[in-house]
Short mmCIF file of C-alpha atoms and ligand atoms in Angstrom, two decimals:
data_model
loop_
_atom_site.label_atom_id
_atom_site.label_comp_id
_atom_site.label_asym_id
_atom_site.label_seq_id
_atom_site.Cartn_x
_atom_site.Cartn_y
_atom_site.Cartn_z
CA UNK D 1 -38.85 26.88 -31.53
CA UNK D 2 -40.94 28.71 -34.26
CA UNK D 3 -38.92 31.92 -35.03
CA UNK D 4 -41.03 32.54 -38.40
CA UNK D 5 -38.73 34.38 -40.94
CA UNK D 6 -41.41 35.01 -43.66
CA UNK D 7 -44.81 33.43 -44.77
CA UNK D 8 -43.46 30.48 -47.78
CA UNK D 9 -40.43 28.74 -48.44
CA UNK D 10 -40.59 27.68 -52.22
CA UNK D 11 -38.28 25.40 -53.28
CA UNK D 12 -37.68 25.20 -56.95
CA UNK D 13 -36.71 28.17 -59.29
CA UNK D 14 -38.05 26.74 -61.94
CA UNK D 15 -41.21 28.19 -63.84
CA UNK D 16 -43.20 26.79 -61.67
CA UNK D 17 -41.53 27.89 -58.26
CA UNK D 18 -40.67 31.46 -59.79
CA UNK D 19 -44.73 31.79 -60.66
CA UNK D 20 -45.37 30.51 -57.13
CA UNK D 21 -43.19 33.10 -56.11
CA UNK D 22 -44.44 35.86 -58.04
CA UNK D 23 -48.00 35.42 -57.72
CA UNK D 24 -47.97 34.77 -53.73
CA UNK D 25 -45.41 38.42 -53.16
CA UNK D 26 -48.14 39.60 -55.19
CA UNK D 27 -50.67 38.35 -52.72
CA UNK D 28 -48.59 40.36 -49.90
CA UNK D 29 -46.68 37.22 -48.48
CA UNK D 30 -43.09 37.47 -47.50
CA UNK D 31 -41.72 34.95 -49.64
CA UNK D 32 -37.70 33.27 -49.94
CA UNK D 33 -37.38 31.25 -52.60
CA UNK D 34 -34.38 28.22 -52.72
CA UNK D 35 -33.04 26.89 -55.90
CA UNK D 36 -29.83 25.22 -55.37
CA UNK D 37 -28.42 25.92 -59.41
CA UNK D 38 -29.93 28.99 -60.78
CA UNK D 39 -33.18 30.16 -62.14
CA UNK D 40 -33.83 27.66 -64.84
CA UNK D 41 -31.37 25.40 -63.78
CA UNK D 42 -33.58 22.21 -63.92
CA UNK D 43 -36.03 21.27 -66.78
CA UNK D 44 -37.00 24.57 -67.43
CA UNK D 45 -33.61 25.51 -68.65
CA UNK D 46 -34.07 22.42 -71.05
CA UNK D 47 -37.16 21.91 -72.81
CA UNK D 48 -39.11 23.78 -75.83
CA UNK D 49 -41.77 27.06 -75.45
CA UNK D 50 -44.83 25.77 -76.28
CA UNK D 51 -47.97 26.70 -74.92
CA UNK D 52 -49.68 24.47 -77.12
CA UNK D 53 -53.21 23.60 -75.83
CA UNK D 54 -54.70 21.35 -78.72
CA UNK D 55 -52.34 18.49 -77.26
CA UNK D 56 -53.96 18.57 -74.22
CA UNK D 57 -56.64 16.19 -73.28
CA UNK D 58 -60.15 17.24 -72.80
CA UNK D 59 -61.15 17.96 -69.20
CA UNK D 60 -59.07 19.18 -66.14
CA UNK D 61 -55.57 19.68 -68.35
CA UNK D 62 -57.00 21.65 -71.29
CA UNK D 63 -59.15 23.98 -68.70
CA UNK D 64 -55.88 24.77 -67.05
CA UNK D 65 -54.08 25.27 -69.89
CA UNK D 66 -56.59 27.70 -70.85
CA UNK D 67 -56.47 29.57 -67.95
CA UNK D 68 -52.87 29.95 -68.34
CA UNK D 69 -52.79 30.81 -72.20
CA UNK D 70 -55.06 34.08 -70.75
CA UNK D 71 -52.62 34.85 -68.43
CA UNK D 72 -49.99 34.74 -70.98
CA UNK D 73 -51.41 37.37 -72.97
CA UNK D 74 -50.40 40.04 -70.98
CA UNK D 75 -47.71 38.51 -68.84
CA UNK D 76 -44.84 40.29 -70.54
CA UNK D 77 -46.19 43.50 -69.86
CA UNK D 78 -47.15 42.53 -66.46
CA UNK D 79 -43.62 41.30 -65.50
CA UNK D 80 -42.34 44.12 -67.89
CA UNK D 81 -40.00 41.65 -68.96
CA UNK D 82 -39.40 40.19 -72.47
CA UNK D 83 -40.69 36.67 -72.21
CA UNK D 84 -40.49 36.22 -76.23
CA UNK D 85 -44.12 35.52 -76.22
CA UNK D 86 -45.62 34.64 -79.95
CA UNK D 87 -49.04 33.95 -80.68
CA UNK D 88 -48.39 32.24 -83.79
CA UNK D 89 -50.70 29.43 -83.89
CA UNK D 90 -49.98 25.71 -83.71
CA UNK D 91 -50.12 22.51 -86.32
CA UNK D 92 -50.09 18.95 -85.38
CA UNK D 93 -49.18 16.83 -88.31
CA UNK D 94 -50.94 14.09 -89.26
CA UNK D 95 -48.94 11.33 -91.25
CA UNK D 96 -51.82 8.53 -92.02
CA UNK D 97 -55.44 7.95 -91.75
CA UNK D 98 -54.58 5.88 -89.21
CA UNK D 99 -53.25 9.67 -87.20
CA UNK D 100 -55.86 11.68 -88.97
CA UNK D 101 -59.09 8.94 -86.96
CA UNK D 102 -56.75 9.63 -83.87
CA UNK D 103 -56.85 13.33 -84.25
CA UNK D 104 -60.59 13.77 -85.24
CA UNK D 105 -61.47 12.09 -82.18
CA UNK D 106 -59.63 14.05 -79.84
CA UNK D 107 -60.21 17.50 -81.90
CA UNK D 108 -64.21 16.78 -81.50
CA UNK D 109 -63.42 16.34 -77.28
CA UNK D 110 -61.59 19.04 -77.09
CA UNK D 111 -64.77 21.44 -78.94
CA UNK D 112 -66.85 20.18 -76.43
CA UNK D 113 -64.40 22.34 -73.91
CA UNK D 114 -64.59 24.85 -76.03
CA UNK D 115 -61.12 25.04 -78.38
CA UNK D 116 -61.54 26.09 -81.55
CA UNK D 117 -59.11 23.54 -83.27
CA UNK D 118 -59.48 22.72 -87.11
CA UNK D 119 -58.89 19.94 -89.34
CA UNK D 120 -56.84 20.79 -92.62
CA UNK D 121 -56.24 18.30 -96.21
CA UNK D 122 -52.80 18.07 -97.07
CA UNK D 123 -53.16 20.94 -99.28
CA UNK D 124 -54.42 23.23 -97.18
CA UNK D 125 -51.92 22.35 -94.50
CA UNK D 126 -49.16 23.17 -96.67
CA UNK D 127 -50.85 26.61 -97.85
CA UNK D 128 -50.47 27.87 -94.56
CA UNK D 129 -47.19 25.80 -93.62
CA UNK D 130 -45.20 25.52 -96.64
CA UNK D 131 -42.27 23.78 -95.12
CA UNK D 132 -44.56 20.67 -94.75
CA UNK D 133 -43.80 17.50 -96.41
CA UNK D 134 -45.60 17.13 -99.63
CA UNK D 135 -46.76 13.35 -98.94
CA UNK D 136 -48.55 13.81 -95.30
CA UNK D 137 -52.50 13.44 -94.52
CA UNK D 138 -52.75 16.94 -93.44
CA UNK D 139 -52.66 18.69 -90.10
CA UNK D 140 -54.99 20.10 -87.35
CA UNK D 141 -54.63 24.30 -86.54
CA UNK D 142 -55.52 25.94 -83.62
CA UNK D 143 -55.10 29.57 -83.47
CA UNK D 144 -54.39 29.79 -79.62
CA UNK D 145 -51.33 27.87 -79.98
CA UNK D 146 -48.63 30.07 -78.47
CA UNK D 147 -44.63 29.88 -77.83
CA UNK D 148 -42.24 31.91 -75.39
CA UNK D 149 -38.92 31.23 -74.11
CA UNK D 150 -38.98 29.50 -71.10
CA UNK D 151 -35.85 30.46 -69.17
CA UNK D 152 -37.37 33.61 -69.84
CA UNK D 153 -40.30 32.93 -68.04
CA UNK D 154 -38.71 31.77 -65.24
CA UNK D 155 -36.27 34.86 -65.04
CA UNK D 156 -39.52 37.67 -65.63
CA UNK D 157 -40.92 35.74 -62.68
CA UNK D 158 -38.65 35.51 -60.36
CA UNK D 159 -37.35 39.25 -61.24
CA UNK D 160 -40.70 40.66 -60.73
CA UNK D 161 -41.36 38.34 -57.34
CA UNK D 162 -37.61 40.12 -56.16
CA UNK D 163 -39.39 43.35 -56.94
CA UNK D 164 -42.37 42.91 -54.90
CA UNK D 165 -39.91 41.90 -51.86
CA UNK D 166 -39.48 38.04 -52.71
CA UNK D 167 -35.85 37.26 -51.14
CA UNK D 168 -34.66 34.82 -54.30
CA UNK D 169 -31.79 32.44 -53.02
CA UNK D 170 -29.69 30.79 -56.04
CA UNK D 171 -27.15 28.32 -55.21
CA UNK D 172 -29.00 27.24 -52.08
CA UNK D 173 -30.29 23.81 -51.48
CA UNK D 174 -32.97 23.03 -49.33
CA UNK D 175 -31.30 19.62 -47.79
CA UNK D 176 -34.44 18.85 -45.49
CA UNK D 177 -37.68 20.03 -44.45
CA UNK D 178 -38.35 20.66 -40.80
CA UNK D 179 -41.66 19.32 -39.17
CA UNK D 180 -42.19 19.90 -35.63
CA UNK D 181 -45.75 17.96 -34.06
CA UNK D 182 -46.85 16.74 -37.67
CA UNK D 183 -46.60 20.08 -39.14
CA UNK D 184 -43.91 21.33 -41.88
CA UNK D 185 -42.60 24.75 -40.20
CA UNK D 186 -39.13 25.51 -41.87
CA UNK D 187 -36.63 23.97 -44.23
CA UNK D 188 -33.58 23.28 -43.69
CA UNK D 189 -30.09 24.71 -45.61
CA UNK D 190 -26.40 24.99 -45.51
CA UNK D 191 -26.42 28.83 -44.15
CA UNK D 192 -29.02 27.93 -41.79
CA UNK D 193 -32.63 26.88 -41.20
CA UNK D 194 -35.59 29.16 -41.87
CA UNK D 195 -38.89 29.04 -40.57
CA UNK D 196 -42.24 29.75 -42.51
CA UNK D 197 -45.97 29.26 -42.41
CA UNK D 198 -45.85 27.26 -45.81
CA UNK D 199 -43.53 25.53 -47.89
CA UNK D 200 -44.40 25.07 -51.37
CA UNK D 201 -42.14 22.59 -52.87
CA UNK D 202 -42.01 23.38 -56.88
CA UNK D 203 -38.53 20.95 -57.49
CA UNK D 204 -39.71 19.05 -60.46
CA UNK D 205 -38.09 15.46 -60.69
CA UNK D 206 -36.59 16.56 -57.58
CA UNK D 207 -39.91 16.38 -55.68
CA UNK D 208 -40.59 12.86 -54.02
CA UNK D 209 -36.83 13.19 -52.86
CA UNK D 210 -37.84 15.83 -50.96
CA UNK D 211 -41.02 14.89 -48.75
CA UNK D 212 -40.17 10.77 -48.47
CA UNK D 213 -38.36 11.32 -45.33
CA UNK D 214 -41.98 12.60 -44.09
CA UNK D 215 -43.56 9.44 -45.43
CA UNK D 216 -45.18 11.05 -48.23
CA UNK D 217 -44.36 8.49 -51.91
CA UNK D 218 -45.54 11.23 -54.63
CA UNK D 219 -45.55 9.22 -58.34
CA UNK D 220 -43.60 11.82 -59.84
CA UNK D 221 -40.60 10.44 -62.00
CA UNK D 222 -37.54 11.62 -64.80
CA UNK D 223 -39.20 11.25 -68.56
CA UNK D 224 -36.18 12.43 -70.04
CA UNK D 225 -36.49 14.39 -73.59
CA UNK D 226 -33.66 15.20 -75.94
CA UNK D 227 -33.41 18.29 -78.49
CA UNK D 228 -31.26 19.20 -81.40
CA UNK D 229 -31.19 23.16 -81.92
CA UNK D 230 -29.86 24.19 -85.54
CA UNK D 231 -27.87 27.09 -86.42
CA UNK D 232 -29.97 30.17 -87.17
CA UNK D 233 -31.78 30.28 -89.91
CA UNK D 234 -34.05 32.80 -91.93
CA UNK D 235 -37.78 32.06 -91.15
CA UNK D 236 -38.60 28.63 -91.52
CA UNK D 237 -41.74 27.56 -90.36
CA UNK D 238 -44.50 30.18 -89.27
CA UNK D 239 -46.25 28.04 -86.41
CA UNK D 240 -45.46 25.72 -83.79
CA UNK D 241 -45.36 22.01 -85.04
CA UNK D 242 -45.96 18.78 -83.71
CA UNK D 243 -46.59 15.42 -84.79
CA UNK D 244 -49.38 13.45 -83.93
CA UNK D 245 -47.06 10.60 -82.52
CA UNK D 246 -46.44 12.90 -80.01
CA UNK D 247 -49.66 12.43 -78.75
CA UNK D 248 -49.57 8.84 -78.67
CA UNK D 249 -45.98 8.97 -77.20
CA UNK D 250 -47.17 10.92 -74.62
CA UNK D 251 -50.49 9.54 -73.80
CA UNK D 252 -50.45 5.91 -74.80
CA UNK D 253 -47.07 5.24 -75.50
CA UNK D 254 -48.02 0.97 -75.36
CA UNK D 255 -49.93 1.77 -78.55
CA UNK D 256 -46.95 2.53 -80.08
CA UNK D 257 -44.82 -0.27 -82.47
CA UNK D 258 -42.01 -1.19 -80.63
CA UNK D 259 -40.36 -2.65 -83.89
CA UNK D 260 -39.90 1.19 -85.13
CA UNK D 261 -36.68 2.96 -83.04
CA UNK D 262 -38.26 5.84 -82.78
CA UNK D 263 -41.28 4.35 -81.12
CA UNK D 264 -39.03 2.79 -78.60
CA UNK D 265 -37.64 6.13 -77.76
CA UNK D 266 -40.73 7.79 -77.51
CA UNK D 267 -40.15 10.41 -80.44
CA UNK D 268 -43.16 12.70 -81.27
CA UNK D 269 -41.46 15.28 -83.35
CA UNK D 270 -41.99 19.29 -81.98
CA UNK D 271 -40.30 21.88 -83.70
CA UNK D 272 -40.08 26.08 -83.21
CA UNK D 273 -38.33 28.75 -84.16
CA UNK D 274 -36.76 30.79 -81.56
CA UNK D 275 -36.54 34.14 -81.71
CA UNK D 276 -32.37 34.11 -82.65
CA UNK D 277 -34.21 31.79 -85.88
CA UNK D 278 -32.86 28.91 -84.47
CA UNK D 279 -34.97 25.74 -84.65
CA UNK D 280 -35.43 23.43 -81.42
CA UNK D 281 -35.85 20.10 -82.87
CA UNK D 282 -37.46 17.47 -80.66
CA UNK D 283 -37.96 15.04 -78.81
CA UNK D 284 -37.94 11.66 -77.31
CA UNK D 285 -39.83 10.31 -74.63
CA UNK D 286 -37.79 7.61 -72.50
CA UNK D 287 -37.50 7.21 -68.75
CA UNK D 288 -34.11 6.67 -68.20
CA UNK D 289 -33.44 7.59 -64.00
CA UNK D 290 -32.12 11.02 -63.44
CA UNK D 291 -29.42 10.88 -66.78
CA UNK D 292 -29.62 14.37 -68.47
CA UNK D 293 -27.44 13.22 -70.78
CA UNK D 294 -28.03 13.07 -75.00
CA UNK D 295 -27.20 9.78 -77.00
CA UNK D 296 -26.71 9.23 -80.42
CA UNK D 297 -30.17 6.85 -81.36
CA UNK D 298 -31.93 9.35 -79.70
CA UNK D 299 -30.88 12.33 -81.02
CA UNK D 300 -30.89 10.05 -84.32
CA UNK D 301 -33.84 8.77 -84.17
CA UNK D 302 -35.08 13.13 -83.43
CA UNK D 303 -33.48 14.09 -86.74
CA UNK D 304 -34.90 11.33 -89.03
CA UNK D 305 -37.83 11.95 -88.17
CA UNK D 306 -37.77 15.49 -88.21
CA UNK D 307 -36.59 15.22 -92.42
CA UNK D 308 -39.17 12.99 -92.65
CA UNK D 309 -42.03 16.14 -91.79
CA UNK D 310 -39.57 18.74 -92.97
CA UNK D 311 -37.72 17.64 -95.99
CA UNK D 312 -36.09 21.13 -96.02
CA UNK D 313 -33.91 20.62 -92.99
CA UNK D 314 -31.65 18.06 -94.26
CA UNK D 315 -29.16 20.45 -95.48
CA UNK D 316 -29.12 22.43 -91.92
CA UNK D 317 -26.36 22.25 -89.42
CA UNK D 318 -26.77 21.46 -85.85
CA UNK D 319 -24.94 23.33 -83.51
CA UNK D 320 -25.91 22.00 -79.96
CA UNK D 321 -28.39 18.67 -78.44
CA UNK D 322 -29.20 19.21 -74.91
CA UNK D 323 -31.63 16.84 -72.54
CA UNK D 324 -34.40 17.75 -69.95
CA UNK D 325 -36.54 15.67 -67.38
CA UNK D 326 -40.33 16.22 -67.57
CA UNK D 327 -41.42 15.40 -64.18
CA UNK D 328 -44.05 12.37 -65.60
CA UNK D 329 -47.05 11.07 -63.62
CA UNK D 330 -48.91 8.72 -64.31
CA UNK D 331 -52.32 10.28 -64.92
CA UNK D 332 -50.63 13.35 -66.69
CA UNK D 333 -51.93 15.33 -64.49
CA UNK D 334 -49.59 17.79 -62.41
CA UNK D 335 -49.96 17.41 -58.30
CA UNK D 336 -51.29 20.90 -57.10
CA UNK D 337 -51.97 21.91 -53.58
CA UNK D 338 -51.69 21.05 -49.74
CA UNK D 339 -50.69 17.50 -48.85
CA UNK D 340 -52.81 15.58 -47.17
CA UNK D 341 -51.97 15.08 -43.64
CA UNK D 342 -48.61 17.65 -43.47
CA UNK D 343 -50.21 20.96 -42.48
CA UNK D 344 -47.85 23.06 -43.49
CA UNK D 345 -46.37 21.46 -46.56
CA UNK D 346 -47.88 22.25 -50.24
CA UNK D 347 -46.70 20.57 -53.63
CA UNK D 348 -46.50 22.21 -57.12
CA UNK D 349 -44.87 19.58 -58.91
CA UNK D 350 -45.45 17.33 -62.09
CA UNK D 351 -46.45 19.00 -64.98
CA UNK D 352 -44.49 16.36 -67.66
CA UNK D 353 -44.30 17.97 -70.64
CA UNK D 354 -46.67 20.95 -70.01
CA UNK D 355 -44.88 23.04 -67.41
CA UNK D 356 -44.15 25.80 -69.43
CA UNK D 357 -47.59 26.40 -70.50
CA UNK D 358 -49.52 25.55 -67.41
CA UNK D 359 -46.92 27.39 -64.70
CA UNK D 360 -49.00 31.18 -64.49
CA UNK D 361 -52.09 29.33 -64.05
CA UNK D 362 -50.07 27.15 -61.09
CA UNK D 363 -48.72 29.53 -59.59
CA UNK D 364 -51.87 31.95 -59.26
CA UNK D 365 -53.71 28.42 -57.90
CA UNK D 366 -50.87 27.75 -55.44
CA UNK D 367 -51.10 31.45 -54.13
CA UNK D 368 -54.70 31.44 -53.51
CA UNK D 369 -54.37 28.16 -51.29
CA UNK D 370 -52.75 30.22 -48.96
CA UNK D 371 -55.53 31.82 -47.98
C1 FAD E 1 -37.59 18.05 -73.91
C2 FAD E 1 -38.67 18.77 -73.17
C3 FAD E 1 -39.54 19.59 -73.86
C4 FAD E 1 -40.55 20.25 -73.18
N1 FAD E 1 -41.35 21.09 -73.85
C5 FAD E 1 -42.34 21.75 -73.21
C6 FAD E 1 -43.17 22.67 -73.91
O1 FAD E 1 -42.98 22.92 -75.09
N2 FAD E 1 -44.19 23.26 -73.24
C7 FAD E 1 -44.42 23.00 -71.91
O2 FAD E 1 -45.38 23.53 -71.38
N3 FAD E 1 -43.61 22.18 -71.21
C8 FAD E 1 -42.57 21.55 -71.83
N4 FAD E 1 -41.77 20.70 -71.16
C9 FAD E 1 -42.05 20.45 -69.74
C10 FAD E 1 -41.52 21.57 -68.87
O3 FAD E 1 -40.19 21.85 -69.23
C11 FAD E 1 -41.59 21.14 -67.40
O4 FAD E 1 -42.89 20.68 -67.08
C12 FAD E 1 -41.26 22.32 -66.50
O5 FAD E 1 -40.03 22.89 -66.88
C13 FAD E 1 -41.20 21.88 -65.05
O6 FAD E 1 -40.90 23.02 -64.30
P1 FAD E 1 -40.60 22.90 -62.76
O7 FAD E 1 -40.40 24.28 -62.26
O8 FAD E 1 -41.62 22.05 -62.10
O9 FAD E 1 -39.25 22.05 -62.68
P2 FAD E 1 -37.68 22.53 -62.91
O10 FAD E 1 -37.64 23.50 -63.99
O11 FAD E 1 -36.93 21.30 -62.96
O12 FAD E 1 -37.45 23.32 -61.57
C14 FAD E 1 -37.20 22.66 -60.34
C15 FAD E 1 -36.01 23.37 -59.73
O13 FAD E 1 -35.84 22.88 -58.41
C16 FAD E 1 -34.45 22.93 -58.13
N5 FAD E 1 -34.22 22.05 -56.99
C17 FAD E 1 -34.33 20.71 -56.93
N6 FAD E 1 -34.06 20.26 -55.70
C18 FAD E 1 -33.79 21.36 -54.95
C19 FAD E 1 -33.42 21.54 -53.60
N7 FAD E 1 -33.29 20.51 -52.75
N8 FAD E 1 -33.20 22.80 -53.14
C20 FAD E 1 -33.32 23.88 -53.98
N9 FAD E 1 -33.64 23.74 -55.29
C21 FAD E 1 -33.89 22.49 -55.76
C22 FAD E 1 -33.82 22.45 -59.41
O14 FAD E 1 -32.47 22.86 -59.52
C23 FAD E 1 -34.71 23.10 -60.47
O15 FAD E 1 -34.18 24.33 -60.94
C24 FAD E 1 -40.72 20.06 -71.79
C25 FAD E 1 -39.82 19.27 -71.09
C26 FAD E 1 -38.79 18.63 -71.77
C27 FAD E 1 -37.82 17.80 -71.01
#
């Protein structure tokens, strides 16, 4: 039955299946990858850049995040492909002393694993980030705070894995996965099955979908985030921003005060400048099924709050809001690795809001479980 047409089936050609891709052609493995849009098609074509590692929490998340910022260093060369990478450092915003206890907490875990991260008066914040409010606490810095673009991420990978012999199907779906004796051996698509030693599934929100009909409930589900981009604009801000209510939105959202509209929509603001000097403005934080589309409080509820950290942006137009689902789980933590009890079958799925940054790390982590 087991006509093997290459080594992996990876579904997903999003950063993380593209990296997956990449990494294990690199390897020497005979790779096809599915995506049934196009590269970026899913969340990746519909989030912001950062590789931010000071919102990351102390332990597992921040050492893989490190391991991935490394990579990042020299992944545009190594793709030879123009990933907009910027090492211009990242701020988190603090509002309140209420933020600023938060944030000297989790800035004194995260020196214990070893990221530099500092703390900054008002003042000082506003030295180096003049666009700042005048009226906020301050802000933390941390100097390996990073941005690209993430489509072009996706597309450097997946180019690259094509050059190394990576067969890269767009506009294929994988509609099932084939298991013959307890073992994942193939997938299954409209122009035909194909049969592999591995398949990596890498489909995001898409994931559980895909391996329930093999009895295997992964806690993966839609967190949807919306973002306003603004016409280009000269330089505006120098770093990467965020808030530190994006921390709590994304870590302990029930510590949040439900009275404020913003905190009912998750909003922890994060803001960069593209390199067409366009701002991406965002974002909320709402589980709302598989809808990808924008609404008016939330895109709202993005802007006020926005004016409120960057009083200089109320005279700027918006040309374009757009809505992505970070695949959430409940521990934060991405789901790396072979399943348990499905030889055969290996998930890369889950990364929430840190896909972007964490996908070369993945993807090098994924290849060497082939082994
Ligand atoms: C608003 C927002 C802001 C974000 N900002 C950041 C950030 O600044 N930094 C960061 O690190 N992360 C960020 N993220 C998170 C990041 O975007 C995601 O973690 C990451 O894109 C997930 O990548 P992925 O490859 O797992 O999923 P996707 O990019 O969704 O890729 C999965 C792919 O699988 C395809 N697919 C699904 N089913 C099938 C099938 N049956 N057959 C074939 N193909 C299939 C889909 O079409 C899709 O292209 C943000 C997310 C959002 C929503």
């Amino acid at each position: 039955m087991n006509n093997k047409t290459c080594d992996l089936v990876v579904i997903g050609g999003g950063v993380i299946g593209t990296a997956v891709a990449y990494y294990a052609a690199k390897a020497g493995r005979k790779v096809v990858l599915l995506e049934k849009d196009h590269i970026a098609g899913g969340t990746s074509g519909a989030c912001d850049g950062f590789i931010i590692m000071q919102s990351k929490n102390p332990g597992p998340h921040l050492e893989l995040a490190m391991a991935s910022a490394a990579i990042y260093r020299g992944l545009a060369e190594e793709l030879d492909y123009p990933i907009e990478y910027e090492p211009k450092g990242g701020m988190i915003v603090i509002e309140n002393e209420i933020q600023a206890a938060l944030m000297k907490e989790h800035v004194a875990k995260q020196a214990v694993s070893g990221l530099a991260v500092e703390i900054l008066a008002a003042a000082e914040a506003r030295r180096r980030e003049p666009a700042l409010a005048p009226d906020l606490w301050g802000a933390t810095y941390c100097a390996a705070d990073a941005q690209v673009n993430p489509i072009k991420v996706a597309q450097g990978f997946s180019n690259a894995a094509r050059r190394l012999g990576a067969e890269i199907r767009a506009g294929t779906e994988a509609v099932g996965l084939i298991a013959d004796r307890g073992r994942v051996v193939g997938v299954t698509t409209a122009a035909g099955d194909i049969y592999c030693e591995y398949v990596v599934v890498a489909a995001g929100v898409w994931t559980p979908g895909l391996v329930r009909p093999l009895g295997l409930e992964l806690p993966i589900k839609p967190r949807r985030g919306q973002i306003l981009v603004t016409e280009p604009l000269p330089p505006t801000i120098r770093h990467v921003l965020l808030c530190a209510c994006y921390l709590v939105a994304k870590y302990r959202p029930q510590d949040l005060d439900p009275a404020e509209r913003h905190n009912r929509l998750g909003v922890g603001l994060a803001i960069e400048q593209t390199a067409d000097g366009g701002l991406l403005i965002g974002s909320t934080r709402e589980f709302a099924g598989f809808d990808r589309a924008t609404t008016l409080a939330g895109l709202e509820a993005v802007a006020a709050h926005a004016r409120h950290i960057l009083p200089g942006l109320a005279g700027v137009n918006i040309i374009r809001a757009f809505a992505g689902l970070r695949p959430y789980t409940p521990d934060g933590l991405p789901i790396l690795g072979p399943a348990e009890g499905i030889p055969g079958l290996i998930i890369a799925a889950g990364h929430e809001g840190d896909g972007i940054a964490l996908a070369p790390v993945t993807g090098q982590r994924i290849a060497a479980c082939l082994e």
